[in-house]
Coordinates of C-alpha atoms in Angstrom, one line a residue:
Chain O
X59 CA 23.7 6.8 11.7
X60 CA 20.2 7.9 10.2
X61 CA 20.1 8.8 6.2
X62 CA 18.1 11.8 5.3
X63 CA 14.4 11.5 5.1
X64 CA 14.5 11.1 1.3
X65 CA 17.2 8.3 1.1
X66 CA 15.0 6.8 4.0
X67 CA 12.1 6.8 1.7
X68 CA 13.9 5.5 -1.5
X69 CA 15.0 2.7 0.9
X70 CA 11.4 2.2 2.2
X71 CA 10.6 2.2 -1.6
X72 CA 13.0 -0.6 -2.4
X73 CA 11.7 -3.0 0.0
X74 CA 8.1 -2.2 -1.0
X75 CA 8.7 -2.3 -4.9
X76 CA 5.3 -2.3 -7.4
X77 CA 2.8 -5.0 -6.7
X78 CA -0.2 -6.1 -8.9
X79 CA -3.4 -3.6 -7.9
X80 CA -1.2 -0.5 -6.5
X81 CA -0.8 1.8 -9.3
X82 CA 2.1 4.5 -7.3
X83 CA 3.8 3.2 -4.8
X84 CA 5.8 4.7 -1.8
X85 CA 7.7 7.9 -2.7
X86 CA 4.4 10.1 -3.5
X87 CA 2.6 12.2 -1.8
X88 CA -0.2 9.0 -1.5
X89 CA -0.5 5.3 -2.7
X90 CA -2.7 4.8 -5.8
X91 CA -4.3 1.6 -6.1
X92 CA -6.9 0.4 -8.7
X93 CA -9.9 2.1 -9.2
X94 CA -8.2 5.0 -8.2
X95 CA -8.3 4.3 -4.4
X96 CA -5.2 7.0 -2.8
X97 CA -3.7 6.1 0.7
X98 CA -1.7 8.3 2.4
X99 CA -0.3 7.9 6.4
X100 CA 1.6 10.1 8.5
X101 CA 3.0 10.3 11.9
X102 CA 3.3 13.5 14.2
X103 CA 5.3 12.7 17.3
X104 CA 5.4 15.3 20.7
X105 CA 9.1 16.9 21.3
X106 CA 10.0 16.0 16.8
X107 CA 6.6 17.7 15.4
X108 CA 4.7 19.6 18.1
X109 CA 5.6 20.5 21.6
X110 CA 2.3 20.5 24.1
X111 CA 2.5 23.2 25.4
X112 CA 2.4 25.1 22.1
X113 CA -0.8 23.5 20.8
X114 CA -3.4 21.8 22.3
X115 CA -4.8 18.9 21.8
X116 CA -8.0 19.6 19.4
X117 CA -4.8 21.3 17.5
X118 CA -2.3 18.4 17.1
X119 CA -4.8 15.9 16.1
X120 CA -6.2 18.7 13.5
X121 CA -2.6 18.8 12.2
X122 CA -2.4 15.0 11.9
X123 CA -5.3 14.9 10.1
X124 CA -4.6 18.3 8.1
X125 CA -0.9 16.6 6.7
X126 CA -2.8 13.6 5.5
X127 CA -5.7 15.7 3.9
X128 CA -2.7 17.3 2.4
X129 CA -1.0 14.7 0.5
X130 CA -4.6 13.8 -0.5
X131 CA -5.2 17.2 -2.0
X132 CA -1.3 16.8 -4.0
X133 CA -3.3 13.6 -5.8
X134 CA -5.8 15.7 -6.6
X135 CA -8.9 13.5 -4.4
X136 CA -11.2 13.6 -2.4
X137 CA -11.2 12.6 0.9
X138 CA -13.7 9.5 2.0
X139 CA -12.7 8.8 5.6
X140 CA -9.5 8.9 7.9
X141 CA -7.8 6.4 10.5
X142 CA -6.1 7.8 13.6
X143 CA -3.8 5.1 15.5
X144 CA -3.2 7.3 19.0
X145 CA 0.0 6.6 21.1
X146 CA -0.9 8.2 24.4
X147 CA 1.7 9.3 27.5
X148 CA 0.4 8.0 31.2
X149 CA -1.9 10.7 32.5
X150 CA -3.3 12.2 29.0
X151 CA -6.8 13.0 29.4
X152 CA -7.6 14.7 26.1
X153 CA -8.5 12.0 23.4
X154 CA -11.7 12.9 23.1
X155 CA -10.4 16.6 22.5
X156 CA -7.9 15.2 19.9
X157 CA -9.6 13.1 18.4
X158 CA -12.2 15.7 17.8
X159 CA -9.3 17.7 16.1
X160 CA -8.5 14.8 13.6
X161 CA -12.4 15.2 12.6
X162 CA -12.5 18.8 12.5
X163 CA -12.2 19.0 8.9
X164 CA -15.4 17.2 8.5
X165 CA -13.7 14.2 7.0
X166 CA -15.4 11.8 8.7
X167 CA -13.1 9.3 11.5
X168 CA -13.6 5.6 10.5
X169 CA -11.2 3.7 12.3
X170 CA -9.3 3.9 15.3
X171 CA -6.3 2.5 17.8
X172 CA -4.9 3.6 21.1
X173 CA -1.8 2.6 23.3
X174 CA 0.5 3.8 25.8
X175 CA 3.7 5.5 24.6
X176 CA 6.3 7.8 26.2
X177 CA 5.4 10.6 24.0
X178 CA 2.1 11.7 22.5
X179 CA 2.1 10.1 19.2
X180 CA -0.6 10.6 16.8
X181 CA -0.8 8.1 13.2
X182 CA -3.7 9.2 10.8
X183 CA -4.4 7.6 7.9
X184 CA -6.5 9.7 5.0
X185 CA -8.4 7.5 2.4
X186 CA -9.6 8.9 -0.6
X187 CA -10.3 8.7 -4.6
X188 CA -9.4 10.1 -7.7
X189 CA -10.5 10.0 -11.0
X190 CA -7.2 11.4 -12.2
X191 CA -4.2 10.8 -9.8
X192 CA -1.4 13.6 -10.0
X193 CA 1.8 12.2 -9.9
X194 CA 5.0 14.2 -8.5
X195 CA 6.8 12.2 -11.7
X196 CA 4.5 14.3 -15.2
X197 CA 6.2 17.6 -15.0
X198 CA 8.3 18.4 -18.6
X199 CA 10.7 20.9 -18.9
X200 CA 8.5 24.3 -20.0
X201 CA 5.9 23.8 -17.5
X202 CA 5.3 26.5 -15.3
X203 CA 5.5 26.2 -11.2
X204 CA 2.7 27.2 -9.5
X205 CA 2.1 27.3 -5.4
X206 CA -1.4 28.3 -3.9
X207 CA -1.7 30.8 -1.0
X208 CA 1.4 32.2 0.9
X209 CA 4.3 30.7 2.5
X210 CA 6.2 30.9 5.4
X211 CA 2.8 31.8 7.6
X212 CA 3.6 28.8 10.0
X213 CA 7.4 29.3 10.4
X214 CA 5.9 32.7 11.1
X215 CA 3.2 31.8 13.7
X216 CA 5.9 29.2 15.6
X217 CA 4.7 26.4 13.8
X218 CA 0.8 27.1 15.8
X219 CA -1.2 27.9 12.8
X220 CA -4.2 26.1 11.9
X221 CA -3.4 24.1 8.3
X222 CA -6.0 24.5 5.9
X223 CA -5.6 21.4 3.5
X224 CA -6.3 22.7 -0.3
X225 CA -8.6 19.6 -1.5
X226 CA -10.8 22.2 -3.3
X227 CA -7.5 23.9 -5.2
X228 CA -6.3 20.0 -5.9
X229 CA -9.1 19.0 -7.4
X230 CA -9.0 21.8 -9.6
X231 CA -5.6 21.4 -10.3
X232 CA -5.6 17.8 -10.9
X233 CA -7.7 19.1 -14.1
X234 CA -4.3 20.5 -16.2
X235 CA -1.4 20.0 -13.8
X236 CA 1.4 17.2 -14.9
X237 CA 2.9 17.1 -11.7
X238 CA 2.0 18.3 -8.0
X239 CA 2.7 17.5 -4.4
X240 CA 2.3 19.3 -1.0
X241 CA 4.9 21.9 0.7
X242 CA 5.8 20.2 3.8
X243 CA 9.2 20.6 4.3
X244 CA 9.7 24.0 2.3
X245 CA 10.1 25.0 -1.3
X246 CA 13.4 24.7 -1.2
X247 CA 12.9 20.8 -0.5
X248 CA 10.0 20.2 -2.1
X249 CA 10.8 21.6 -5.9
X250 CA 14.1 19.1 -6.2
X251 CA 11.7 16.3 -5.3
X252 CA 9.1 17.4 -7.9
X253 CA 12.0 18.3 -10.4
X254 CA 13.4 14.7 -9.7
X255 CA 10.7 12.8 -9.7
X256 CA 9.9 14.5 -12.9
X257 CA 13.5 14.1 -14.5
X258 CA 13.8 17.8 -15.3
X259 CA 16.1 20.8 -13.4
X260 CA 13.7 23.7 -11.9
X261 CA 14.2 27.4 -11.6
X262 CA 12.8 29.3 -8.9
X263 CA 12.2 33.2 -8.5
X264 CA 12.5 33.7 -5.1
X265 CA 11.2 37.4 -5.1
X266 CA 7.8 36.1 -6.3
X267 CA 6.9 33.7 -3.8
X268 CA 4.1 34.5 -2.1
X269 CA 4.5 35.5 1.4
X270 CA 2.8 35.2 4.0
X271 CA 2.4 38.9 6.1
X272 CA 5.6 38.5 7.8
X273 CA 7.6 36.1 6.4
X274 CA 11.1 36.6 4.8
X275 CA 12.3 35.0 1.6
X276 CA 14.0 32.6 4.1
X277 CA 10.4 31.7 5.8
X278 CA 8.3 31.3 2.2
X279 CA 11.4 28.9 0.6
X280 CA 12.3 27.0 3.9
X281 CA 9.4 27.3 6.6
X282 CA 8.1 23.5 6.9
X283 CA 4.2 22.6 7.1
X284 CA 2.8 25.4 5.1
X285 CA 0.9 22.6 3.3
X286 CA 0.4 24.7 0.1
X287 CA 0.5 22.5 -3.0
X288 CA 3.4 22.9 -5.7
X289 CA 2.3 22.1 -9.2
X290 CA 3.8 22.2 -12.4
X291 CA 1.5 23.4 -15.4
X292 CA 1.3 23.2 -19.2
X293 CA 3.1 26.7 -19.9
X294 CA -0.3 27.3 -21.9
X295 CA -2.6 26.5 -18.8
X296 CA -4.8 29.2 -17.7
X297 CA -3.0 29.8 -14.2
X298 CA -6.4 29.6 -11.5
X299 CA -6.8 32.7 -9.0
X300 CA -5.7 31.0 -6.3
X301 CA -2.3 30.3 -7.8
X302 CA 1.2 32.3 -8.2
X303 CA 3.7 31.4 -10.8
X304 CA 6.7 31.2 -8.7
X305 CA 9.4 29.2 -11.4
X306 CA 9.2 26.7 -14.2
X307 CA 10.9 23.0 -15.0
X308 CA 13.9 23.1 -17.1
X309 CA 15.8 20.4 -19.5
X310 CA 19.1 21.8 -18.0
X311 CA 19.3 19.3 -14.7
X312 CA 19.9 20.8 -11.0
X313 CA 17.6 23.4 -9.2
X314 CA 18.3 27.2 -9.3
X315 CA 16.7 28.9 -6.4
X316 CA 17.3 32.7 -8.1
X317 CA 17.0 35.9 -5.6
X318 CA 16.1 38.9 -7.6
X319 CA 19.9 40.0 -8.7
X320 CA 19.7 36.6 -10.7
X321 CA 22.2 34.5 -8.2
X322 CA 21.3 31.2 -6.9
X323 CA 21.0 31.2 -3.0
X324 CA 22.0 27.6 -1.5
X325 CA 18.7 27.3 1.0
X326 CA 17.2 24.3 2.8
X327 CA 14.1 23.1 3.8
X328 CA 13.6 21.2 6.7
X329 CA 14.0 17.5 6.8
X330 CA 13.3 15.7 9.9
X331 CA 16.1 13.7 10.3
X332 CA 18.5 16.3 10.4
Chain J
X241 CA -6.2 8.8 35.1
X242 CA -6.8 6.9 31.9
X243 CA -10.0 5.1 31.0
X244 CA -9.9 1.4 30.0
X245 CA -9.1 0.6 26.7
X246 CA -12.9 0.0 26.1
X247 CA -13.8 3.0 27.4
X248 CA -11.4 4.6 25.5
X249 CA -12.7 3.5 22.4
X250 CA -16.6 3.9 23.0
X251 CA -15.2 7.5 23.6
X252 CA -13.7 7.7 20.2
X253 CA -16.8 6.0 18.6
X254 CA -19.0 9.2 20.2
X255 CA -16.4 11.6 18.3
X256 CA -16.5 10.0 15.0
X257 CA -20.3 9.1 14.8
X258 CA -21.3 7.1 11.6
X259 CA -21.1 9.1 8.5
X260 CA -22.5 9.0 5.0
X261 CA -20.4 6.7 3.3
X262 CA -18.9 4.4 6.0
X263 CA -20.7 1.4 6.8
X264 CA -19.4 0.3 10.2
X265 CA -16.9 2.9 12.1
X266 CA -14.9 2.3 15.4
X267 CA -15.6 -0.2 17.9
X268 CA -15.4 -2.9 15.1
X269 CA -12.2 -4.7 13.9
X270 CA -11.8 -2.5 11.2
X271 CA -13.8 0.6 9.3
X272 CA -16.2 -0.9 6.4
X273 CA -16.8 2.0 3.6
X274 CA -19.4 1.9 1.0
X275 CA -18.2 -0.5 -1.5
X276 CA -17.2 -3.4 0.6
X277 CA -13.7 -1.4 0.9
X278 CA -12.4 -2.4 4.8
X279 CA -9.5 -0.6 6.6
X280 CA -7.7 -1.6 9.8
X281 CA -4.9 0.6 11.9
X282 CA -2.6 -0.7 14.4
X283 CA 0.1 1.1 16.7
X284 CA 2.7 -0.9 18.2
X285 CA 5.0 1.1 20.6
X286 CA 8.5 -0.5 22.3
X287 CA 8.5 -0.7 25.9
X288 CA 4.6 -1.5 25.4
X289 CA 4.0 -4.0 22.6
X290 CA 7.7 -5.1 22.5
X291 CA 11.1 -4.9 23.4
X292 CA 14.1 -4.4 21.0
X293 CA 15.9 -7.2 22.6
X294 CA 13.6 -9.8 22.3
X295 CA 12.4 -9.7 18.9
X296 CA 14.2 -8.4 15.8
X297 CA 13.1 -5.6 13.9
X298 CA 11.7 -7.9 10.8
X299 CA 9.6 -9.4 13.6
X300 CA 8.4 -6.0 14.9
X301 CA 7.3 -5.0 11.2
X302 CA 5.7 -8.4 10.4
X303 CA 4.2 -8.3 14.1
X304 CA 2.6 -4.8 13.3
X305 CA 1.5 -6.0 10.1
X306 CA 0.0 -9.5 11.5
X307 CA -1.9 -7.3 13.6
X308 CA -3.8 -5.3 11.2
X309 CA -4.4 -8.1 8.8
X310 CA -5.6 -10.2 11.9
X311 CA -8.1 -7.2 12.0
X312 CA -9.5 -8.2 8.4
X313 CA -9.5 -11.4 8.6
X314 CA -11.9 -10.8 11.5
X315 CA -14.1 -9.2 9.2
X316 CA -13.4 -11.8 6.4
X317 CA -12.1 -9.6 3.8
X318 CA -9.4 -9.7 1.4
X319 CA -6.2 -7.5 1.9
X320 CA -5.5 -5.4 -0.6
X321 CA -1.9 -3.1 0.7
X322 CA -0.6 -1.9 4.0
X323 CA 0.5 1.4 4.6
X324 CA 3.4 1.6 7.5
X325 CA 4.3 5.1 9.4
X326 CA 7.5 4.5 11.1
X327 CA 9.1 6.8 13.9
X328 CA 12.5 5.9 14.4
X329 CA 14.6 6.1 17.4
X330 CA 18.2 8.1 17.2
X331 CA 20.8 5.2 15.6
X332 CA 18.1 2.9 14.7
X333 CA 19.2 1.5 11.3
X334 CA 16.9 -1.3 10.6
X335 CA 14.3 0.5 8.6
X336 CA 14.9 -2.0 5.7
X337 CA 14.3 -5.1 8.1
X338 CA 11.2 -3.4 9.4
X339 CA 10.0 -2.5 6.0
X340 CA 10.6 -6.4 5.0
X341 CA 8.9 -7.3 7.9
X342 CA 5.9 -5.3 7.5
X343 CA 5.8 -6.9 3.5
X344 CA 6.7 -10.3 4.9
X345 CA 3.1 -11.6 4.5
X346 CA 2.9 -10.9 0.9
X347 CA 0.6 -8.1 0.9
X348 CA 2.2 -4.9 -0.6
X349 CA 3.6 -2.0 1.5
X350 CA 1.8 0.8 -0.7
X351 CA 2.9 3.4 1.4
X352 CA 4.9 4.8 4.3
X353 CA 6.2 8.2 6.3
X354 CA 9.1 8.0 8.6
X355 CA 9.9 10.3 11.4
X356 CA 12.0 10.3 14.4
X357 CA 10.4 9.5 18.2
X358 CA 12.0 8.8 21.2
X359 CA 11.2 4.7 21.5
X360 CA 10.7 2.2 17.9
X361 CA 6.8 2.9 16.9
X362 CA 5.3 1.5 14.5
X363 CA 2.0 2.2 13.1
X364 CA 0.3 0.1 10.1
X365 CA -2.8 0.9 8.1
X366 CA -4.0 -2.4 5.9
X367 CA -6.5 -1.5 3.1
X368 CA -9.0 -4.3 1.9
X369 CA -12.4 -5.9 0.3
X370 CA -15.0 -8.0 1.9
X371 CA -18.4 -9.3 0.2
X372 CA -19.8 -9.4 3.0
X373 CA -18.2 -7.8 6.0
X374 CA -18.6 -9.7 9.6
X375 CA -19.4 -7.4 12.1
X376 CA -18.9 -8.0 16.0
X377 CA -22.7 -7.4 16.6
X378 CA -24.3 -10.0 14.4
X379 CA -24.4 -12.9 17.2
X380 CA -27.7 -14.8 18.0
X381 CA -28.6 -16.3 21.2
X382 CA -27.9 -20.1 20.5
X383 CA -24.9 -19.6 18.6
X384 CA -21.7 -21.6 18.5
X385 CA -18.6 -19.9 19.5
X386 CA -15.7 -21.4 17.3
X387 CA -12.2 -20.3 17.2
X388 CA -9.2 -20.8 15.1
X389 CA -6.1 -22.5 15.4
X390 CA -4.3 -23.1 19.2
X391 CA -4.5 -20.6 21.8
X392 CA -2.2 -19.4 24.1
X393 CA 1.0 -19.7 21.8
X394 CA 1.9 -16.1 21.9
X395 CA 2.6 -15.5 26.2
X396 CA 4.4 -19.0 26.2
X397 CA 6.9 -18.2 23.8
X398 CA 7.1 -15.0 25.8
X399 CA 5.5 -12.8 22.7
X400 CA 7.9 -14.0 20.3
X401 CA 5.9 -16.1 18.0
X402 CA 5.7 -15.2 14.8
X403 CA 1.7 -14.7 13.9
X404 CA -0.6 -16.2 11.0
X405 CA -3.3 -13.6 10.6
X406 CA -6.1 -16.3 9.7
X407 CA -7.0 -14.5 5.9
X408 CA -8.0 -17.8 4.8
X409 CA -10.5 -18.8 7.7
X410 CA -11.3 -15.8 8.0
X411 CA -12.9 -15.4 4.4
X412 CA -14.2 -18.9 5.0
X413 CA -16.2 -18.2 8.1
X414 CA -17.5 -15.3 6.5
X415 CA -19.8 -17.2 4.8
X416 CA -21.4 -18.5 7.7
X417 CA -20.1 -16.4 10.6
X418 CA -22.9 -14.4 12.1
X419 CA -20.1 -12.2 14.2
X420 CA -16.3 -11.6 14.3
X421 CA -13.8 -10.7 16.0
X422 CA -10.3 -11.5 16.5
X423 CA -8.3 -12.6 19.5
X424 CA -5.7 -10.1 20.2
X425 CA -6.4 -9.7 24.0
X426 CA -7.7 -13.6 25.2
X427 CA -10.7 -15.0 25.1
X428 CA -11.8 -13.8 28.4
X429 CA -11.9 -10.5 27.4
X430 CA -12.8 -10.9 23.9
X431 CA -15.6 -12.9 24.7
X432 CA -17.1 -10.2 26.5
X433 CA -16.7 -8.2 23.5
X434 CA -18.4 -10.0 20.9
X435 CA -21.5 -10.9 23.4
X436 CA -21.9 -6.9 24.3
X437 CA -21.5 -6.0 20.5
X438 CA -24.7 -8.5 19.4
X439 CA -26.5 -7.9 22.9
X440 CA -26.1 -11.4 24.1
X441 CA -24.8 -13.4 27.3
X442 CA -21.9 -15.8 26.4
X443 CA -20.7 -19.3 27.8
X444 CA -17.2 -20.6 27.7
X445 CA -16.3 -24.0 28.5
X446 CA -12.3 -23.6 29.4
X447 CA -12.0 -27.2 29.4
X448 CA -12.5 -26.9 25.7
X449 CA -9.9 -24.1 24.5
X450 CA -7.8 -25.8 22.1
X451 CA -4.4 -25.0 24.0
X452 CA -0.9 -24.9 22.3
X453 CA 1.5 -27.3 23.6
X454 CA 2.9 -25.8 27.3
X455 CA -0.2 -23.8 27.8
X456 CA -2.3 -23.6 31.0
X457 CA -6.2 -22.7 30.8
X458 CA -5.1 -19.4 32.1
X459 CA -2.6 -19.4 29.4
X460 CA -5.2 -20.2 26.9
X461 CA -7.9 -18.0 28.2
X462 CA -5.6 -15.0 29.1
X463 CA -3.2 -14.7 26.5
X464 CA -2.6 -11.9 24.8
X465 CA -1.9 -11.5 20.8
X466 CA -2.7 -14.8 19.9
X467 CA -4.8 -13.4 16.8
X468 CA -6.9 -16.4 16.2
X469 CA -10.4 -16.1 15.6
X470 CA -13.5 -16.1 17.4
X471 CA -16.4 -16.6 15.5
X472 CA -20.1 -17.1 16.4
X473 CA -21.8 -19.4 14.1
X474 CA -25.5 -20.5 13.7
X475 CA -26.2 -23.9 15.5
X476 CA -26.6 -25.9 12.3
X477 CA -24.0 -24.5 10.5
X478 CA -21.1 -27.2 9.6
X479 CA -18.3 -26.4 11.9
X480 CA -15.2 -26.4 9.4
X481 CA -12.1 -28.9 10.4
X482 CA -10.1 -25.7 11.4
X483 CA -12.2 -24.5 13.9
X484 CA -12.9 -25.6 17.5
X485 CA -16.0 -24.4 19.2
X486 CA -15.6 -23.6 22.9
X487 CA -19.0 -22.3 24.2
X488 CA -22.2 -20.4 22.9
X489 CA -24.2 -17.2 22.9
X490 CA -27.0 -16.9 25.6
X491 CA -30.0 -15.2 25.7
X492 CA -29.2 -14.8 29.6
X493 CA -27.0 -11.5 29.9
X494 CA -23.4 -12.2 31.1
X495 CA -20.5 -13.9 30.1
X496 CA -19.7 -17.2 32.1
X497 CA -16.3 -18.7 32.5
X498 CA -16.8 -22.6 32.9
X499 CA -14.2 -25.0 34.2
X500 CA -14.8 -28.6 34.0
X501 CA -16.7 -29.0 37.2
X502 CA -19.6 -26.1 35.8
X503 CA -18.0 -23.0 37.9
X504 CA -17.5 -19.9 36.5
X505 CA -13.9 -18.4 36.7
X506 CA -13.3 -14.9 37.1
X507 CA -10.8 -14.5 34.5
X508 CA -9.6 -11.4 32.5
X509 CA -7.4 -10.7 29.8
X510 CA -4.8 -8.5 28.3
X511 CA -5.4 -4.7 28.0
X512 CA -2.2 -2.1 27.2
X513 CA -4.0 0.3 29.3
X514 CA -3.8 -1.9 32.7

C-alpha cells in the first residue's frame, strides 16, 4: 500500500536526518547547505504528470525545469544552473526539443543524463543561492497569508499552461516573509504544510483568492501546479503589488478553509499518490 | 530511431552551451560552477539498469548513489550531499530501504521528491567541491593511462556487486591527473572517450587490465558499471600503489586495443542505448 506523499516525505526525512554542512533538510521546498547553497530535484513522469499528447516536448521539459525554479523561488534564491537526468521511451526523437524546454528559462543547463525507460521521464535538478533562505517552518500565529498572481489558471487550461516560476517575487519576499513555499498541489494542501511546519493553525478566506479568469473557488484552492508562492508575513509588512492577502496563521491549531458565509469547506488538493 | 548515447549527449551539450558561471557543462563527468562547486545526476530505470529480483531495493539506492559519486570522484572532488527523486511503482513499499541505500555511503541525502511511474526509477543528483577539477580533455600525448582497483567485477557477479565510488583516489589523482573519467561503460569505450575529449590517440595493452578474479579480457575490457577510474597521468609522475596503468595517450589519432601478441581487438563496451 503507498502512504500519502507527505507521510512519504516524513519517511524520506527520517532516513536522511540533519548532517554536518546541510542547514534544511528534506521536507522543504529545497535543501540548504552552508554558504547558503539551495538544492531542489523533481521528477515529472508521462501518463502521472503530463500526457504527450497534451504538451509537447519543449513544454514538459519547461515544466520540469519550471517546478524546480519553483521551489527555488519558495527559498527566496536565485537560480545558478540546473541538471536534467532524461528517461527516454524507444522511438523519442525530441531531446534536443526538451531539453531546450528545461533551458527556456534562461537558467543555464549544466549537467546532464539519458536512459531508456518505458515512459518519458524527466529529473531536473535546480541549483541555487541565498543570502536568506525562507523556511516553510518561521510563520507565527498573526502573520498574514499572502499568494502571488491567480490560481486555478492551469486546472483551468487542462494542466497545458506555461508555468512562470516567481524568482523575482521570491527574492522580494525572502526580504520580510517568516515562512513561504510554492503552490503545487493547491492551497488547500499547501497552507496545512506551511501551518505545520510552522506549528500554528491557518485561516483561509476562500472568496479572496485570486482567481484565475475562469476558475472556480474549487480550481484557485485545489487546482495543482499553479506554482504561485504562499507566504506568511509580519501582520505589519507592507504587502508588495504582486501579492493578495488571502488568510492569516493562527495560535488555535487546525486549518479553516472559510467560504464567504463564514463555514469551513472540507477541500483537497491534489497529492500524487492518491 | 535513437542516436547513440554519445550522440545523444553532444546533442544536449549544443542546447545548453557554456554559460557565465559554469566552468565545464555536459559531456564531462559532472558540471563544475564557479567556485570549485561540482554536481553530478544519474537515472537508473528497472528493466534497464536493474531488475527488482536481483538486487534489493537498498542496493538499487546505494547503486544510484555509487553512480553519481563515481562521477565526482572522476573529477576528484569532495561530496558534499545527494539529492534523490524517486518514482515509485504501484505497491512498492521500500522507499525507506531505497532512501538508506542512497545514504549508505555516508554522504547525506539533502533532499528528495517522490512520485509514482510505471517501473522503480531512481534519479540522484550528488552536490560537491573540487580544488582543482579533472576534466576529461586535459590528456597529453605520452601520458600514462592508470586505472583503479579490478575491472570486470560488476558483469561477473551478474551486476550485483555492490560499488566503491573511488572518493579517495580520486582526490588523490587529482593532484597529478591530467584527465578523468570514470569507468561506468568498460574501458573499450571509455577509452575512446577520454582520448577524443583531450584530442589524442590512445593505446591499450589488454594483457595488462588488472582483472577481478573470474574475469576474461572481454570481461575486463567490456564490462559495464565497474566505476573504477581511468586516469591519464604525466609520464614522470609516481604512479600511486592503487593504480595500474594499462596503456598511454598517442599523438597518432585512434584508439588501439592490444592483446599480447601487438593486435588490435575490435572491442566495444556497454551503452543503455544499444
Amino acid at each position: 500500500m503507498m502512504l500519502p506523499e507527505d507521510e512519504l516525505i516524513g519517511l524520506l526525512a527520517r532516513v536522511a536526518g540533519h548532517s554536518s554542512g546541510i542547514t534544511v533538510g528534506i521536507g522543504d521546498d529545497a535543501a540548504v547547505l552552508d554558504g547558503g547553497l539551495v538544492v531542489a530535484t523533481d521528477m515529472l513522469v508521462e501518463g502521472v504528470h503530463f500526457e504527450r499528447g497534451r504538451l509537447d516536448a519543449a513544454a514538459i521539459g519547461a515544466r520540469a525545469a519550471a517546478a524546480n525554479l519553483s521551489d527555488l523561488a519558495a527559498m527566496g534564491a536565485e537560480p545558478i544552473c540546473l541538471l536534467a537526468a532524461l528517461g527516454l521511451p524507444e522511438g523519442f526523437g525530441e531531446v534536443e526539443a526538451l531539453s531546450a524546454g528545461v533551458a527556456s528559462y534562461g537558467v543555464p543547463l549544466a549537467g546532464g543524463d539519458l536512459s531508456r525507460a518505458p515512459v518519458l521521464t524527466v529529473a531536473v535538478t535546480a541549483v541555487g543561492r541565498a543570502e536568506r533562505p525562507v523556511l516553510r517552518s518561521g510563520g507565527r500565529p498573526g502573520d498574514l497569508l499572502i499568494v502571488t498572481g491567480e490560481l486555478g489558471a492551469q486546472v483551468v487550461s487542462g494542466y497545458t499552461r506555461r508555468v512562470t516560476p516567481r524568482l523575482v517575487e521570491g527574492a522580494a519576499l525572502a526580504e520580510v516573509a517568516t515562512a513561504m513555499l510554492d503552490l503545487s498541489d493547491g492551497i488547500a494542501e499547501d497552507v496545512p504544510r506551511l501551518a505545520a511546519a510552522s506549528g500554528t493553525g491557518a485561516v483561509v478566506y476562500l472568496a479572496d483568492l485570486p482567481r484565475a479568469a475562469g476558475a472556480t473557488i474549487e480550481h484557485a484552492a485545489c487546482g495543482g501546479e499553479d506554482y504561485e508562492l504562499l507566504a506568511a508575513l509580519p501582520p505589519d509588512a507592507d504587502v508588495p503589488g504582486f501579492a493578495t492577502v488571502v488568510g492569516c496563521l493562527t495560535d488555535e491549531p487546525g486549518v479553516r478553509l472559510l467560504d464567504a458565509s463564514g463555514t469551513h469547506r472540507d477541500l483537497h488538493g491534489w497529492d500524487h499518490f492518491r
